[in-house]
Amino acid sequence: MSILNKTIKETSELLRARKIGVVELTREYIKKIEKDNENINCYITVCEKEALDAAEKAQKLIDEGEASPLCGIPAGIKDNICTEGIRTTCASKMLENFIPPYSATVVEKLLGQGAVVLGKLNMDEFAMGGSSENSIFGPVRNPWDNTRVAGGSSGGSAAAVSANMACFTLGSDTGGSIRQPASFCGVVGLKPTYGLVSRYGLVAFASSLDQIGPLAKDVTDCAIILNAIAGFDPMDSTSVNKEYEDYTQDLEKGVQGIRIGLPKEFFDIGLDDDVKEAVLNAVRQLEALGGKAYEVGLPSIKHSVPAYYIISSSEASANLARYDGIRYGYRSSKARDISELYRLSRGEGFGREVKRRILLGTYALSSGYHDELYKKALKVRRMIFNDFNNAFENCDVIAAPSYPVASFKIGENIQEPLKMYLGDIYTAGVNLAGLPGLVVPCGRDKNGMPIGIQLIGKAFSEKLLLRVGYALEKAVGTFRPGEGN
Amino acid sequence: MDYEVVIGLEIHSELKTKSKIFCGCKNEFGGEPNTKCCPICLGMPGVLPKLNKKALEYAIKAGIAMNCKISRFSKMDRKNFFYPDMPKAYQISQYDLPICYDGYVDIEVNGEKKRIGIERIHLEEDAGKLMHDPFGQGSLIDHNRCGVPLIEIVTCPDVRSAEEARILFETIKTILEYTEVSDCQMQEGSLRADVNLSVRPRGQKEFGVRTEMKNLNSLRAVQRAAEAEAKRQIAVIEKGGQVIQETRRWDDNKGESFSMRGKEEAMDYRYFPEPDLVPIVVDDAWLNEIKASIPELPLSRKERYVNELGIPPYDAGLITMNKKLADIFEEAYKVCGNPKLASNWIMTDILRRINEQGDSVLDSLNGAKFGQILLFLEKGEITQASAKQALDTFLETGEEPESIINRLGLKVQRDENLVLAAVKDVIEKNPQAIADFKAGKTKAFGFLMGQTMAALKGKGDPAQVKKILEEQLNAAINE
Ligand SMILES: [Zn+2]
């Protein structure tokens, strides 16, 4: 079995046992990227030199007996998470040449543990999209079937893990952007509780919804990464100051007596039969292990997609206003005065989907529509939050699909934004309520494409989610592209 | 027709916190362009603001000093608009839940107290500055001021004349100085006022159409702009025209205002709550702590000076308008024990120095040391002239007053033999004056007195000199 197939835990053990050196390991990954990236297109930037330097440092730490579990582990970072000295493009022409003079807090934390950053990962422009096709660098291809999308917006992050082009990756999730691609690519992805992981250095899409999280080969790896990146950050006022938890502890405690809620609204209509069957089968597996399934209700969830698009686009319209061609980023050379400079730089620098969201958000905040759209969406958000709270009175975790279908073809939905938006029905509500969501592979559809079940928990219940995910993973097993079928 | 002027002010004041409102950059005026900024105040991708608690404290302090209610729960909002000196293309400000609201300040107009309502005080960030590119044709941006904390004080339209507007501006300025939340350096732009003004026929209940004049940065400009705008609006109405709601730019050199073509009216700022910051909660303990830190304010200080220390109202008003001056007075009179002596010196000597050298002279004037000089004077140990000389030297060198007085030998000369010798010498050298004195010309006595004081190098005790001179002259006449 190739070293590239190994999990963080396994790789770390090999490094510690001197079965392989960090530099050698890093070279293996870079070789793999050189070979496959042309096809998968999950990397925008590969930083070989920085990675090899970091690898040497990590080796020293290991030689000195450094105990950190991520030390020497090669990772990829979504290209909307700032990396000092390494360009951070958000897959946009607007930031094509933007090199931040600072790193995101999560990147500092990974580097502090001795992780090796291989490069920056492809995505939908400014994280807006569900297929990683909205990228000036071209679409990410699903490692299971190259004619299919990898999901989005963290498509590069999911594909890189699935294709063994990074041992783990970081993504960001605003309305499902970690969970949906994790499901599409058959990897484990966690969207943490809002406030658990610092957003400092994450290029903002929708500030009240964005959260950085891990994508990994299995649940244990996810817990290891969360241990490294979670925690209060004085640079992020919305990060929560709470006691340190070891997320790798108690993974094996099982699901005896755990109450699993099944929202009836999620299994009613619009769900692909294969996905439905795979998710319900996973629930049956958990029941077989001692869990108890109950039906729960989320009556307001049907409004989650419109509320999500109004709130996220409103915030985005302000967050993306700073890209005005004046200080950094793309500047049109044709402008003759200041208003043309704004208009042309933004007109030429942003892609269609980004412009659509900015227009939608600007409209929703405009006087005359503000109450009817933005304020109403906030009310819906509160209702959804209450729905989840009520549901959690009768269950410990909620089991749900991640997306209405297992996957779709590149180009299939790109002309139908509304259809794409409606696909967020199972994920966006979780962001609106600020809750954690874990996606674990649980089956395949008739095309052989992986399907992930989404486990939703109460705020800061990551430990329980990971425990349930771990039990399921043990029952169902992990799987990689090319295996079986 | 008789018209009534209706004015409200919007005052922007920079807060003198050590660092900026959302980042760790130094909050200081001046410096090379773009040397006091960082990724956060430059609004670069991915950075987040962090509210400076001191800025919030200063805003609350200003609010308490202006008798406002303090919001126990409030928040910051985004105010969206594109402008090249606004790096994020939105300003973090406060919209519907300002930190302070429903307050008032009392002003004094012609000896009468008048109460002006304060609608709200909110916290926000300042923008950068556009500068003409000295080497090219375009503009350059200095971001040093980006993220400097500001409060905006919005008064109710309770002001009824240009003079009242100036007094209100000055009163608020003084309150901000007393509470030490702002240094109110108007020439540096750290305090500026917008004047909202309308006129209406006296007796009419409804307000007229108002105009706004922005960024007035002196007391004089506020009064002149208000006077000119009231005249202009009345002239428009008298001619049968209508005042247009618009923003006008006041040109202080020309003494005229110009229409800015009402582009403000089209602005929709699309306010919404700032999602990068958590709501602001002010608890009892903190509020009480801030309340306890509010010093005695100018008007109550003035009343105390008049009622308890017997200082004339005009003098007390002038002294308390300037916090530094009032603090110097306070210390000086406590040391010398004679409030009137201290206020007289301030009203004459110190005000003259301020007129000649500017406010900065107060920085080198320590109130207690000034009081020590006055105490020497009060005890008759030095003369008025010596006190001035001692003060000059103190302001130059900062030396201890006692050491100055000893070093320069300024103490009054009371050695009777020395004074007698000087008197005798003067009488001997001025026979004409003696003759005049004998002839009943009293002016001659003053001349001889002066000659004697000069001989004693100004250090004679005038009473003693006078007594000995009189004795000697009488003796001379009777000879
Ligand atoms: Zn700064």
PDB file of N, CA and C in Angstrom, chain A residues 28 163 226 297 331:
ATOM      1  N   GLU A  28       7.148  12.715  -2.333  1.00  0.00           N
ATOM      2  CA  GLU A  28       6.169  11.755  -2.870  1.00  0.00           C
ATOM      3  C   GLU A  28       4.870  12.467  -3.232  1.00  0.00           C
ATOM      4  N   ALA A 163      -7.953  12.000  -3.864  1.00  0.00           N
ATOM      5  CA  ALA A 163      -6.976  11.569  -4.864  1.00  0.00           C
ATOM      6  C   ALA A 163      -5.579  11.386  -4.283  1.00  0.00           C
ATOM      7  N   LEU A 226      -8.950  18.935  14.057  1.00  0.00           N
ATOM      8  CA  LEU A 226      -9.753  19.864  14.858  1.00  0.00           C
ATOM      9  C   LEU A 226      -9.021  20.220  16.149  1.00  0.00           C
ATOM     10  N   GLY A 297     -39.022  17.069  13.632  1.00  0.00           N
ATOM     11  CA  GLY A 297     -39.537  18.037  12.659  1.00  0.00           C
ATOM     12  C   GLY A 297     -38.670  19.290  12.623  1.00  0.00           C
ATOM     13  N   ARG A 331      -6.972  45.708 -11.308  1.00  0.00           N
ATOM     14  CA  ARG A 331      -7.378  47.072 -11.655  1.00  0.00           C
ATOM     15  C   ARG A 331      -7.467  47.192 -13.165  1.00  0.00           C
TER      16      ARG A 331
END
